[in-house]
Coordinates of C-alpha atoms in Angstrom, one line a residue:
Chain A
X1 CA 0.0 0.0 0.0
X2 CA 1.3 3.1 -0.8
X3 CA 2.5 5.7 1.7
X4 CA 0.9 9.1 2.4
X5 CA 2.9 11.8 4.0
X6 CA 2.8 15.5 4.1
X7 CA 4.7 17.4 2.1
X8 CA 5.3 21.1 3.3
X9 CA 1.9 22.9 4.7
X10 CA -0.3 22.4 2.0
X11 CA 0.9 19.6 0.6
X12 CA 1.2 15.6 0.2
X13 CA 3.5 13.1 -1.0
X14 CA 2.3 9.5 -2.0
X15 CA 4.9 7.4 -2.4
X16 CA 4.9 3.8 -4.1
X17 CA 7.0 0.8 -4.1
X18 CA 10.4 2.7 -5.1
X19 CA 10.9 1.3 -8.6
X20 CA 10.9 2.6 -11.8
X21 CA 8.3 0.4 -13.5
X22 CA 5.4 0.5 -15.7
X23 CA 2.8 -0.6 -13.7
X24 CA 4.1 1.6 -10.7
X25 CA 4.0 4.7 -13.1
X26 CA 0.8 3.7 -14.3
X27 CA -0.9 3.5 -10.7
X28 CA 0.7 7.4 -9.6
X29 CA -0.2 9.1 -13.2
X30 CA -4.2 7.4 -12.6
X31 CA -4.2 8.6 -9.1
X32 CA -3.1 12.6 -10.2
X33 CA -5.7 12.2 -13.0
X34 CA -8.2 10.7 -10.7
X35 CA -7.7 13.9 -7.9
X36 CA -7.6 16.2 -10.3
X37 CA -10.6 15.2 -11.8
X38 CA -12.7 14.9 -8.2
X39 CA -10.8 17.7 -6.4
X40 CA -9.7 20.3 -8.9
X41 CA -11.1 23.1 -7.7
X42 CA -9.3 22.6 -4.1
X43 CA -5.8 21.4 -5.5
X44 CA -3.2 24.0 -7.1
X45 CA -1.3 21.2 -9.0
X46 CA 0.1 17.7 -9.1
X47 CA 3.4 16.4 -10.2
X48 CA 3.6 13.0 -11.2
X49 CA 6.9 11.1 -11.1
X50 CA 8.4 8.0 -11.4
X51 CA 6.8 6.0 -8.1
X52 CA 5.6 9.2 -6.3
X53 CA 2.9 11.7 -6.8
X54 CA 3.2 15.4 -4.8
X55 CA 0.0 17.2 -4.5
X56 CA 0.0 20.6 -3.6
X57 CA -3.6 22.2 -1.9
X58 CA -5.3 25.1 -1.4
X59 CA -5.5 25.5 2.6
X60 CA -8.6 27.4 2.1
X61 CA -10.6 24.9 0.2
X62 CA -9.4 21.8 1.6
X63 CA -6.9 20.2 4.5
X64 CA -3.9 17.5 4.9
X65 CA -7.5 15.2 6.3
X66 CA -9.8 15.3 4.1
X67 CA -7.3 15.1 0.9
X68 CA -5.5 11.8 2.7
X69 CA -9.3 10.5 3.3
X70 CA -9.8 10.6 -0.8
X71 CA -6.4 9.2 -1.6
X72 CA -6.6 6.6 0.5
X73 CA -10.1 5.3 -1.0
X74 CA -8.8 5.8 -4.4
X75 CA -6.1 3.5 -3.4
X76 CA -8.5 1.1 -2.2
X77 CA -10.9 0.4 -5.2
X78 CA -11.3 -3.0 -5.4
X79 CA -12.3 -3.0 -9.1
X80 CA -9.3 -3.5 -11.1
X81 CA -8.3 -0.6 -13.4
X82 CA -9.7 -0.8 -17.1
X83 CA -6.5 -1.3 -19.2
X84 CA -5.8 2.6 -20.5
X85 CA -4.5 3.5 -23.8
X86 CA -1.9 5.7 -24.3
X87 CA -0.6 7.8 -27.4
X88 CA 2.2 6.4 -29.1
X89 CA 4.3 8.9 -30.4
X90 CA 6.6 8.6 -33.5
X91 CA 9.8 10.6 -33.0
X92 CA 12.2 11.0 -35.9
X93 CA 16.0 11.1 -34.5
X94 CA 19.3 11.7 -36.3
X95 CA 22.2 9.7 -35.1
X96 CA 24.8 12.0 -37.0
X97 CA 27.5 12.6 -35.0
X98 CA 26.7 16.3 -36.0
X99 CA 24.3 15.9 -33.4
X100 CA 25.6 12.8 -31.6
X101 CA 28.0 14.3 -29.7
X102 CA 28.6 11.3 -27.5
X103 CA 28.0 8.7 -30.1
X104 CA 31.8 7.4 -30.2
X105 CA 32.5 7.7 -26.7
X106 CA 29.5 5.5 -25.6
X107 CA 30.4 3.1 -28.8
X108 CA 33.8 2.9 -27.6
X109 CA 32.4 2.7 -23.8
X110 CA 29.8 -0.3 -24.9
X111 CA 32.0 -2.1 -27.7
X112 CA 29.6 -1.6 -29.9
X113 CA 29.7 0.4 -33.6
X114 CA 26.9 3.4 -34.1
X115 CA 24.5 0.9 -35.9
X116 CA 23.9 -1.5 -33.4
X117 CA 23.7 1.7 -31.0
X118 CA 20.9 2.9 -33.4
X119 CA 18.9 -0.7 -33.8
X120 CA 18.9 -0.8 -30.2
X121 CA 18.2 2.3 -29.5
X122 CA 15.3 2.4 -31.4
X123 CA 14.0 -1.3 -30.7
X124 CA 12.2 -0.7 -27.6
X125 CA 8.9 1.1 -27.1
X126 CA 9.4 3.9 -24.1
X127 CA 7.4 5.0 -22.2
X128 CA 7.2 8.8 -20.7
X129 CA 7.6 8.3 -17.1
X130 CA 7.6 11.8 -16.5
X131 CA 8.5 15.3 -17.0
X132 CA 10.9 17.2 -14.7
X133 CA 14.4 19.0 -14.9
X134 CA 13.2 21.5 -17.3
X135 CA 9.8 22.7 -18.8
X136 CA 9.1 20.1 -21.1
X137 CA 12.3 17.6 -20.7
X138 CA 11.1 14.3 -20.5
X139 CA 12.3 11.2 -18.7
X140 CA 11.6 7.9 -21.1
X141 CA 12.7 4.4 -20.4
X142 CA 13.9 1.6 -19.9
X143 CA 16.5 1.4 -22.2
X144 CA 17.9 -1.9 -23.9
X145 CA 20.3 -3.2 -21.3
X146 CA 23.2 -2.8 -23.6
X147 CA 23.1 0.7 -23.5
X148 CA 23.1 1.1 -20.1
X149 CA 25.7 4.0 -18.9
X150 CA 27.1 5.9 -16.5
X151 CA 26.4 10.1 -16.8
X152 CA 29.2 12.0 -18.0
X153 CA 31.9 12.6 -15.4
X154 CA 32.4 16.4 -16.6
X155 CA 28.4 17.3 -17.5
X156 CA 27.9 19.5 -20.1
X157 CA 27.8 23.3 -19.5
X158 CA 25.1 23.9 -22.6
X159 CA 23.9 20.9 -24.4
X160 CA 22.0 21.7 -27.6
X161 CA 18.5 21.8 -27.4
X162 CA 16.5 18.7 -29.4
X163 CA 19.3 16.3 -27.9
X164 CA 18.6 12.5 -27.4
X165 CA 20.2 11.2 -24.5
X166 CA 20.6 8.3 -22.4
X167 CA 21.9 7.8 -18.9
X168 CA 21.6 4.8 -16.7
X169 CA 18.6 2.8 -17.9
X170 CA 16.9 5.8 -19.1
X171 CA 16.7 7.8 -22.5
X172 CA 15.7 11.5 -22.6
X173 CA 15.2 14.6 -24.5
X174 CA 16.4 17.8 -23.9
X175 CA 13.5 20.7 -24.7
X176 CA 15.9 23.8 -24.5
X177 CA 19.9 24.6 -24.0
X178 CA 20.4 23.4 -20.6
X179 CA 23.6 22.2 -18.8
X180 CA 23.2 18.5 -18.5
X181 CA 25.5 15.5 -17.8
X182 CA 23.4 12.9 -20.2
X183 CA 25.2 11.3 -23.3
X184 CA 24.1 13.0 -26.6
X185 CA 23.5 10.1 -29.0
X186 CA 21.3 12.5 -31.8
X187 CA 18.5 14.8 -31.9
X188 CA 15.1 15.1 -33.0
X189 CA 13.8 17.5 -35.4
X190 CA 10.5 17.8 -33.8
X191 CA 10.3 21.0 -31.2
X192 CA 9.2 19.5 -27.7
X193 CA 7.6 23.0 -26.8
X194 CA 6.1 25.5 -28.5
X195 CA 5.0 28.1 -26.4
X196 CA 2.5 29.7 -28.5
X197 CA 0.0 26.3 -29.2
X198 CA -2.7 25.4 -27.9
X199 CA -1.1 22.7 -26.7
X200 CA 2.8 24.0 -25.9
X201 CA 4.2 20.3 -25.3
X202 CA 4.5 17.6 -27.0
X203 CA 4.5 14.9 -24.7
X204 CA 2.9 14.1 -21.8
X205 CA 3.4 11.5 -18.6
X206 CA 2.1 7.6 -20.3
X207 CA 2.6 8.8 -23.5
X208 CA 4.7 5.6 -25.8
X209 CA 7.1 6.9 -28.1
X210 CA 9.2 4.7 -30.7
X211 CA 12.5 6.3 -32.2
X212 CA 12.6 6.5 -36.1
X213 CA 16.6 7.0 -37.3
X214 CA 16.6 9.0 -39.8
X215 CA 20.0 10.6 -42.0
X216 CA 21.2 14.4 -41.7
X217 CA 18.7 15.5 -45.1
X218 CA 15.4 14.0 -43.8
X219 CA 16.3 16.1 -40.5
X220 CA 16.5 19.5 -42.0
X221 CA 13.4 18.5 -43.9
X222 CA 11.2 17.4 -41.1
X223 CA 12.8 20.8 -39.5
X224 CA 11.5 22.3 -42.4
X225 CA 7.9 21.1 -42.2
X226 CA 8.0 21.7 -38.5
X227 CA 8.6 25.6 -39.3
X228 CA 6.3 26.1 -42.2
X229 CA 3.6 23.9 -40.1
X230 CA 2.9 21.1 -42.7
X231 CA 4.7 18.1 -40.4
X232 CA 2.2 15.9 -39.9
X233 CA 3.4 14.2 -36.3
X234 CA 2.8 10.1 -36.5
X235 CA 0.5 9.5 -33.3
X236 CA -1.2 6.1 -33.0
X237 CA -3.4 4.7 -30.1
X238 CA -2.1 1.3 -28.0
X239 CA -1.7 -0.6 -25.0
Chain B
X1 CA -14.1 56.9 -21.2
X2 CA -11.5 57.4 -23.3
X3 CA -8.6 55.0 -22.9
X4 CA -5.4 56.5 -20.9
X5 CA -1.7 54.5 -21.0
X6 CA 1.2 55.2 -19.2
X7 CA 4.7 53.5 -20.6
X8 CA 8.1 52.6 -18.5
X9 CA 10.8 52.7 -20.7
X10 CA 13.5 51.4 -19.2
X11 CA 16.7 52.9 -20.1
X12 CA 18.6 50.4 -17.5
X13 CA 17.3 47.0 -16.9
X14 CA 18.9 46.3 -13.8
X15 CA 20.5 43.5 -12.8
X16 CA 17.6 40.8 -13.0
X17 CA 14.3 42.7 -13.2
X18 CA 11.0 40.6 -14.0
X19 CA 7.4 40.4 -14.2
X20 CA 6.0 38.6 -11.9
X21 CA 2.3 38.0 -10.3
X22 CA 1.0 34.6 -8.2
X23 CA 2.6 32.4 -10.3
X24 CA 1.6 30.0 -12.7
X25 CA -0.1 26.9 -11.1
X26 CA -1.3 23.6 -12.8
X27 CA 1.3 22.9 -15.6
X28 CA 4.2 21.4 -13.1
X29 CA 3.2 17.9 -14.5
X30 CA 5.1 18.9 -17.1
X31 CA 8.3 20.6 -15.6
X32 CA 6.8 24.0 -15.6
X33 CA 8.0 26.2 -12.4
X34 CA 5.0 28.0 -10.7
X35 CA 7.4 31.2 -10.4
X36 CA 5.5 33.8 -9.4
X37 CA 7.0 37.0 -6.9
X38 CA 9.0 35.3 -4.2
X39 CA 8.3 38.0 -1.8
X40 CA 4.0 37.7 -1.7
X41 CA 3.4 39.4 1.2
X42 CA 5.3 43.0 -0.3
X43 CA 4.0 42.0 -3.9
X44 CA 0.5 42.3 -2.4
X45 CA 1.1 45.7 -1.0
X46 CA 2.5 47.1 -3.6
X47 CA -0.6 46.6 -5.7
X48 CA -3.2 47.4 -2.8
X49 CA -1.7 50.9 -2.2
X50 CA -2.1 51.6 -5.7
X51 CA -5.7 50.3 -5.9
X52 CA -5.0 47.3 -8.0
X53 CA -6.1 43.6 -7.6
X54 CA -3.6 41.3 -6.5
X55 CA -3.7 39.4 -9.6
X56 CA -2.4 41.9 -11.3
X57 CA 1.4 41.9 -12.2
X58 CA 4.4 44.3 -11.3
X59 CA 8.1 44.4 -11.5
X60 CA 10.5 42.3 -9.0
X61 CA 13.4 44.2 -9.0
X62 CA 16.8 42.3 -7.7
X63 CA 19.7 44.4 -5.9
X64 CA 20.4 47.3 -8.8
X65 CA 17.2 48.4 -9.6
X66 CA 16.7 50.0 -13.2
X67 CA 16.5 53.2 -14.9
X68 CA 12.9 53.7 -15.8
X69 CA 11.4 56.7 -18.0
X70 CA 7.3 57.1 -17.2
X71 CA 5.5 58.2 -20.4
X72 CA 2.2 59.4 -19.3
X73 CA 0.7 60.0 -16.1
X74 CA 0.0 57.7 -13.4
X75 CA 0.5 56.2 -9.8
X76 CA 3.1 53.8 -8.6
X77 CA 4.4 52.2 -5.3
X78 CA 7.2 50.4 -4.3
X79 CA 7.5 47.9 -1.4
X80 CA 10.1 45.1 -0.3
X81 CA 13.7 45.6 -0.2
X82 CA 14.7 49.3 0.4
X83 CA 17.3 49.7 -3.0
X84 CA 17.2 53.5 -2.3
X85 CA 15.0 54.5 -5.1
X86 CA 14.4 57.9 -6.5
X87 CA 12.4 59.6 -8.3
X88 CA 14.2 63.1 -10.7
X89 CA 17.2 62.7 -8.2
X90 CA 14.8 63.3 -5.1
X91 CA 14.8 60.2 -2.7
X92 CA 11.3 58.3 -3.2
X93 CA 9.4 56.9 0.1
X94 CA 8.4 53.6 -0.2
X95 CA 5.1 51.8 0.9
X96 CA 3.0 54.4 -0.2
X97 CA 1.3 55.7 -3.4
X98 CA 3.6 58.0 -5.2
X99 CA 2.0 60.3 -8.3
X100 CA 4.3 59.9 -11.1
X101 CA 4.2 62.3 -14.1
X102 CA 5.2 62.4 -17.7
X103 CA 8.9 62.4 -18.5
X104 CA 9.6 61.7 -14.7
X105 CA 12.7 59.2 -14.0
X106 CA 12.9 56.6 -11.8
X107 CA 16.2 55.0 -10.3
X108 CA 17.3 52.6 -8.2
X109 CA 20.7 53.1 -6.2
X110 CA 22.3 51.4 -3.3
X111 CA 20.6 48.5 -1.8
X112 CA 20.0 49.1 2.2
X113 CA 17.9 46.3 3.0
X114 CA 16.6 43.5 1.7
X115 CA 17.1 41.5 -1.7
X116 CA 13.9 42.0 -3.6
X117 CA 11.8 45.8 -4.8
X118 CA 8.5 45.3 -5.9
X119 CA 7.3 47.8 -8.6
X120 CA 3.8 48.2 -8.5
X121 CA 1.6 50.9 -11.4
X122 CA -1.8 51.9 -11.1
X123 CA -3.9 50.1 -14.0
X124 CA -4.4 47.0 -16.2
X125 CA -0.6 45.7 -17.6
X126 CA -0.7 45.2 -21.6
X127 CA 1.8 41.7 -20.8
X128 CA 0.6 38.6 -22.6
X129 CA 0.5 35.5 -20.8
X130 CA 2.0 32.0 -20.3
X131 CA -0.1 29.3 -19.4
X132 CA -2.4 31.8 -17.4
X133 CA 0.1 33.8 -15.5
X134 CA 2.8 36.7 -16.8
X135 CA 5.3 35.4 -14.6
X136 CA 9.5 35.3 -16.2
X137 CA 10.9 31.9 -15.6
X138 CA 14.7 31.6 -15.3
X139 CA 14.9 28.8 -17.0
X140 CA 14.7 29.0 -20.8
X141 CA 13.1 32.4 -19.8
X142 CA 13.7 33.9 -22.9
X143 CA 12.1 31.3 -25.2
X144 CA 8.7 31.1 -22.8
X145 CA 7.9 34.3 -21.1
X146 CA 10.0 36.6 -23.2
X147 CA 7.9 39.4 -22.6
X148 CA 8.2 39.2 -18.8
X149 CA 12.2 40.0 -18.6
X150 CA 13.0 43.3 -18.5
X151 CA 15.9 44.5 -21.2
X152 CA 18.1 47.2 -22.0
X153 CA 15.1 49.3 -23.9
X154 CA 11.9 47.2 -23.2
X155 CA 8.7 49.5 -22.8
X156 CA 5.7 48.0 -20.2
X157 CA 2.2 49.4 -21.2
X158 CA -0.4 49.9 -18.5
X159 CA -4.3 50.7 -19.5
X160 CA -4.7 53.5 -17.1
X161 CA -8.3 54.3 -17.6
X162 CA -9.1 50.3 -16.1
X163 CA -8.9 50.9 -12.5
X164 CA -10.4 50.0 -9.5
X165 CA -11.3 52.6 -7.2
X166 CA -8.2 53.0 -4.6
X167 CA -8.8 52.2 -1.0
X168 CA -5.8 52.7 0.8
X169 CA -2.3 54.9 0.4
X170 CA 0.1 54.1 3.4
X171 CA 1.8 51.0 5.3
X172 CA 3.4 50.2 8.1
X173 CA 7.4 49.1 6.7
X174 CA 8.6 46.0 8.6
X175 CA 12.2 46.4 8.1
X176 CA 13.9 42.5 7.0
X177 CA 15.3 41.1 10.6
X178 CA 18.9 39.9 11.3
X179 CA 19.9 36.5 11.3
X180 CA 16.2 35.6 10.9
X181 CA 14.7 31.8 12.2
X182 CA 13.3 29.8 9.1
X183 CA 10.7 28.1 9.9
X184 CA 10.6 24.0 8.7
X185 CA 8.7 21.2 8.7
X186 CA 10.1 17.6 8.6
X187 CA 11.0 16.8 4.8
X188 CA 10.2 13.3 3.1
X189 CA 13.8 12.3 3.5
X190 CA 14.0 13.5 7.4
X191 CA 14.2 10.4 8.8
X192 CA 16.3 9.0 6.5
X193 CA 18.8 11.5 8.5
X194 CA 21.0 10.6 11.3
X195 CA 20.5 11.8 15.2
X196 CA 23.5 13.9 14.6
X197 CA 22.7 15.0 11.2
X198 CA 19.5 16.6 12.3
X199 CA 21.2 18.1 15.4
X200 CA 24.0 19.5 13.5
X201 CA 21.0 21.2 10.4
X202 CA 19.2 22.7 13.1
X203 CA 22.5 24.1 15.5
X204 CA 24.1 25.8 12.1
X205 CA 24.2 29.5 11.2
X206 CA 24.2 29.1 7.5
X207 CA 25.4 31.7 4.8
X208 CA 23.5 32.4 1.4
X209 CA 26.1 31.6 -1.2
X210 CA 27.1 34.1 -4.2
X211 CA 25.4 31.8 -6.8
X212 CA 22.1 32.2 -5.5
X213 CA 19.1 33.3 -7.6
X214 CA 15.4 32.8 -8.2
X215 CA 15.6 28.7 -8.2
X216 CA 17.2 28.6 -5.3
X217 CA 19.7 29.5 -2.6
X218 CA 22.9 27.4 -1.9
X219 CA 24.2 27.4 1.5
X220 CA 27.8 27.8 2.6
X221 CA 27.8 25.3 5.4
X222 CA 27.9 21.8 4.4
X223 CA 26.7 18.9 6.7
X224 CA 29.9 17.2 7.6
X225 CA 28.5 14.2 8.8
X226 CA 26.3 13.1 5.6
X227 CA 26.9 10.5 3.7
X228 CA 23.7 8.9 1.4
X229 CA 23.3 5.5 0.8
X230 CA 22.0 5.9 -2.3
X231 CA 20.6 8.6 -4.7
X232 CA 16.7 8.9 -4.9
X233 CA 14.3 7.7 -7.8
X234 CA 13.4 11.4 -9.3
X235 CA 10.8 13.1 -7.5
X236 CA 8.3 16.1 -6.6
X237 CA 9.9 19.3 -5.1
X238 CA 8.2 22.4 -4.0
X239 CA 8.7 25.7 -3.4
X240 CA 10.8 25.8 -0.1
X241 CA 11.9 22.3 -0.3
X242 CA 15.8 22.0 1.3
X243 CA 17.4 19.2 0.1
X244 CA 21.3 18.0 0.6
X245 CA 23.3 17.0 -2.1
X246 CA 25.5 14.2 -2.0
X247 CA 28.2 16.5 -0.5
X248 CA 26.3 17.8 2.7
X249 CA 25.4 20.9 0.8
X250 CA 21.7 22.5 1.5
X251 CA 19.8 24.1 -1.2
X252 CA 16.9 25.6 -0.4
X253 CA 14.4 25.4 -3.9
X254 CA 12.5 28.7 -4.8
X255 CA 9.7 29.6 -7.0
X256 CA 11.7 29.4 -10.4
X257 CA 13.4 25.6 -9.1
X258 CA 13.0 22.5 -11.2
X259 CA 9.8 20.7 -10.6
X260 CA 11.7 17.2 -9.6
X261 CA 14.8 15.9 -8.0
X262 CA 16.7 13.1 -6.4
X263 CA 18.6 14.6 -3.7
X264 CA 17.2 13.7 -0.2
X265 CA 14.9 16.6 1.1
X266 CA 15.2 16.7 4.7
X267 CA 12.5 20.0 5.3
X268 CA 10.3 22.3 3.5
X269 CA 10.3 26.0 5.0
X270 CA 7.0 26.8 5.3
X271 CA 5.2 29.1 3.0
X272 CA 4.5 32.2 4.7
X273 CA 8.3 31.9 5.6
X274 CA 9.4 32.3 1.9
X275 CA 8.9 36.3 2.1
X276 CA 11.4 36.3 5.0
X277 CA 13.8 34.3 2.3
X278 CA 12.8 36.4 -0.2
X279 CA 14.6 39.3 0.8
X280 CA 18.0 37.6 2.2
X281 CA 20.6 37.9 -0.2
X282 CA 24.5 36.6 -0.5
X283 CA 26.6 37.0 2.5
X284 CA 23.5 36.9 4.7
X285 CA 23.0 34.5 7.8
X286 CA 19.8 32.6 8.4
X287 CA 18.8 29.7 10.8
X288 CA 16.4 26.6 10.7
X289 CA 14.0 26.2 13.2
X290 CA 11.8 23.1 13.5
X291 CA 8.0 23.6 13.4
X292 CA 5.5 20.9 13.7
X293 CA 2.7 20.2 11.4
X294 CA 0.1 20.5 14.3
X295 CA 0.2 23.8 13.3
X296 CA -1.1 24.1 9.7
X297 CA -4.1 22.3 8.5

């Protein structure tokens, strides 16, 4: 059973089994969704994670008692969750080493060459676990254990925004220059905000995404689409 | 009525001057900061003594204040830190509605007290919005809310002739206090601390360090006892939230701090303490005081 603790003086931390794991992820981002939905009005916002979810309240609308009182029957429900379906996202990437700034060091880390970096890379289907770090940078996993690495010793002051990355068992993208110790294996032509839109970011918590490689030309084409607002973004619906 | 605007032009910008309101709540799902003015409590009264609603945005002004031109007529007021402001070369008096008047220059000089001005104007602020709130981020500030940081040159349009009736024009000035408690409750990680650990966070005098800003304030003192087992699956933070970093090093997370982390957090400040922390800058002393949760609802 999860754990419910406060968090600050208007807030409250549910924590789960401490793992990074589907189902875990799954439970935390149905509970946010679930509170917000019963309890908007009284809640100022939610962050989803990995195996937590904070909640941060309105003292004047509700209290650390009657909040815990609603989580905790949401934890209970007996029924078993309907199966959900999430967005699967299609995201072009360039392995270039243009853009791959890390590409032969993790190669030469691994023993591996580029292409079976690239097959591997883009074998799995991630999920979005969550977004955090930055507005927009999102935390996608679990990578192929072959590619599992260490950060970089000596981080990155300013790595380019669009960067792929992977750290640990986790793959990443970076929305905006940031300093960042993650290993830059490509980038994505595809902007992960745009602030103007109705909808500014492209991917949210349980979305599925599935890496396309593609060369250096289709990338400044896609780019090119994206600007003149013809790129038609592959989104299917699955389990 | 016919429509009235003032402008600021701002000759200087400062050394980090922003809009900011309440901040921008409901989007940290997806990393967003809720920003917002990290001093509330002065950001309020700045806007009550000239008659606006507290919704409405105004200027935070850090240390070295600006150079600002008004075009137009109109009223401001300035509250928080005292950065010895003036208006045509004639010291300004703060917490209080001040008459400004075409052509008239307004300047900042040497900070007395406190970290944090607030810039309030009479009227409705021509600013568009992010995600419902006119707010500057730090982060990537530029790209999102580029409209809310203040440049060399920017010019801030206020709809004069949109104003509520004003109700008050004076306040009492609570002048910052020395070596202030902070009040804390126990973090998520606190009792993942050791006896000694805790004694020695709550015996320190800590000093804000030079690289200090909007996301958060890094404190000289390390704990020298500290040493984590292992580092934490990412997770929530919140304004206020100290955590330690695998060094002993406490960093207290502001408005403008990253929405996740995995450093242990072993207390939150409370909220209504984050004005206090608001106006401390580098070089100043603080200590923790432990609060109990008894005490908020």
């Amino acid at each position: 059973m999860p754990e419910i603790i406060r968090f600050g003086d208007r807030g409250i931390l549910v924590n789960f089994e401490q793992k990074i794991e589907a189902e875990i992820n799954e439970q935390v981002i149905r509970l946010s969704e679930d509170l917000l939905h019963q309890h908007g009005d009284s809640l100022l916002y939610t962050i989803p994670a990995y195996c937590s979810l904070t909640i941060q309240y309105d003292p004047k609308r509700t209290n650390f008692k009657a909040l815990s009182g609603s989580i905790t029957s949401l934890l209970n429900r007996t029924t078993s969750p309907a199966t959900s379906s999430h967005r699967k996202i299609e995201v072009p990437v360039c392995y270039d080493t243009t853009f791959g700034l890390d590409m032969v060091e993790v190669c030469a880390n691994k023993g591996i060459n580029s292409a079976t970096l690239i097959t591997e890379h883009t074998k799995p289907t991630y999920r979005v676990y969550m977004l955090g770090f930055l507005p927009g940078f999102v935390y996608m996993g679990k990578l192929s254990q072959s590619l599992w690495c260490t950060r970089r010793r000596d981080p990155r002051l300013l790595v380019p925004p669009q960067s792929v990355a992977i750290a640990g068992a986790q793959t990443g993208i970076y929305p905006s220059e940031a300093p960042g110790g993650w290993n830059i294996i490509g980038r994505t032509p595809l902007p992960l905000i745009q602030p103007d839109a109705e909808e500014p970011f492209l991917f949210k918590a349980g979305d599925l995404v599935n890496f396309k490689a593609i060369s250096l030309q289709e990338y400044h084409e896609i780019e090119e689409q994206v600007k003149t607002g013809i790129y038609n973004l592959k989104v299917s619906y699955g389990f | 009525m016919a429509s009235s605007h003032l402008a600021l032009y701002f000759a200087k910008p400062g050394l980090f001057t922003t809009i900011q309101d309440k901040g921008r709540f409901g989007f940290q799902a997806f990393g967003v900061p809720t920003s917002g003015a990290l001093d509330q409590a002065a950001a309020d009264l700045a806007n009550q003594l000239v008659g606006n609603g507290l919704d409405q945005p105004l200027l935070e002004v850090t240390l070295m204040g600006p150079k600002i031109q008004f075009q137009g007529n109109g009223m401001i007021a300035i509250t928080g830190a005292d950065l010895s402001a003036t208006l045509n070369g004639d010291r300004l008096a703060v917490n209080q509605g001040i008459e400004v008047a075409d052509g008239d220059i307004l300047q900042f000089g040497r900070p007395v007290s406190g970290c944090r001005a607030y810039l309030s104007v009479r009227g409705k602020w021509i600013i568009p919005t992010w995600l419902s709130s006119r707010s500057a981020i730090t982060q990537n500030g530029k790209h999102l809310t580029p409209a809310s940081i203040v440049q060399k040159g920017t010019t801030i349009r206020i709809d004069t002739s949109l104003v509520d009736p004003l109700r008050s024009s004076s306040a009492a000035i609570h002048p910052p206090e020395t070596d202030p408690g902070i009040r804390v409750l126990p973090g998520p990680e606190f009792d993942r601390f050791s006896r000694f650990s805790i004694g020695e966070f709550f015996s320190r005098l800590y000093r804000i360090s030079p690289d200090s800003n909007r996301m958060g304030y890094r404190l000289q003192e390390r704990l020298s006892s500290f040493s984590p087992e292992e580092e934490l699956i990412s997770s929530g933070i919140i304004p206020g939230t100290i955590q330690i970093t695998s060094s002993g090093q406490p960093i207290i997370l502001l408005a403008d701090a990253q929405t996740t982390g995995g450093y242990y957090r072993i207390a939150n400040v409370v909220s209504q303490d984050l004005d206090i922390l608001a106006q401390l800058k580098p070089g100043d002393t603080l200590r923790f005081s432990l609060t109990s949760f008894e005490e908020f609802s």
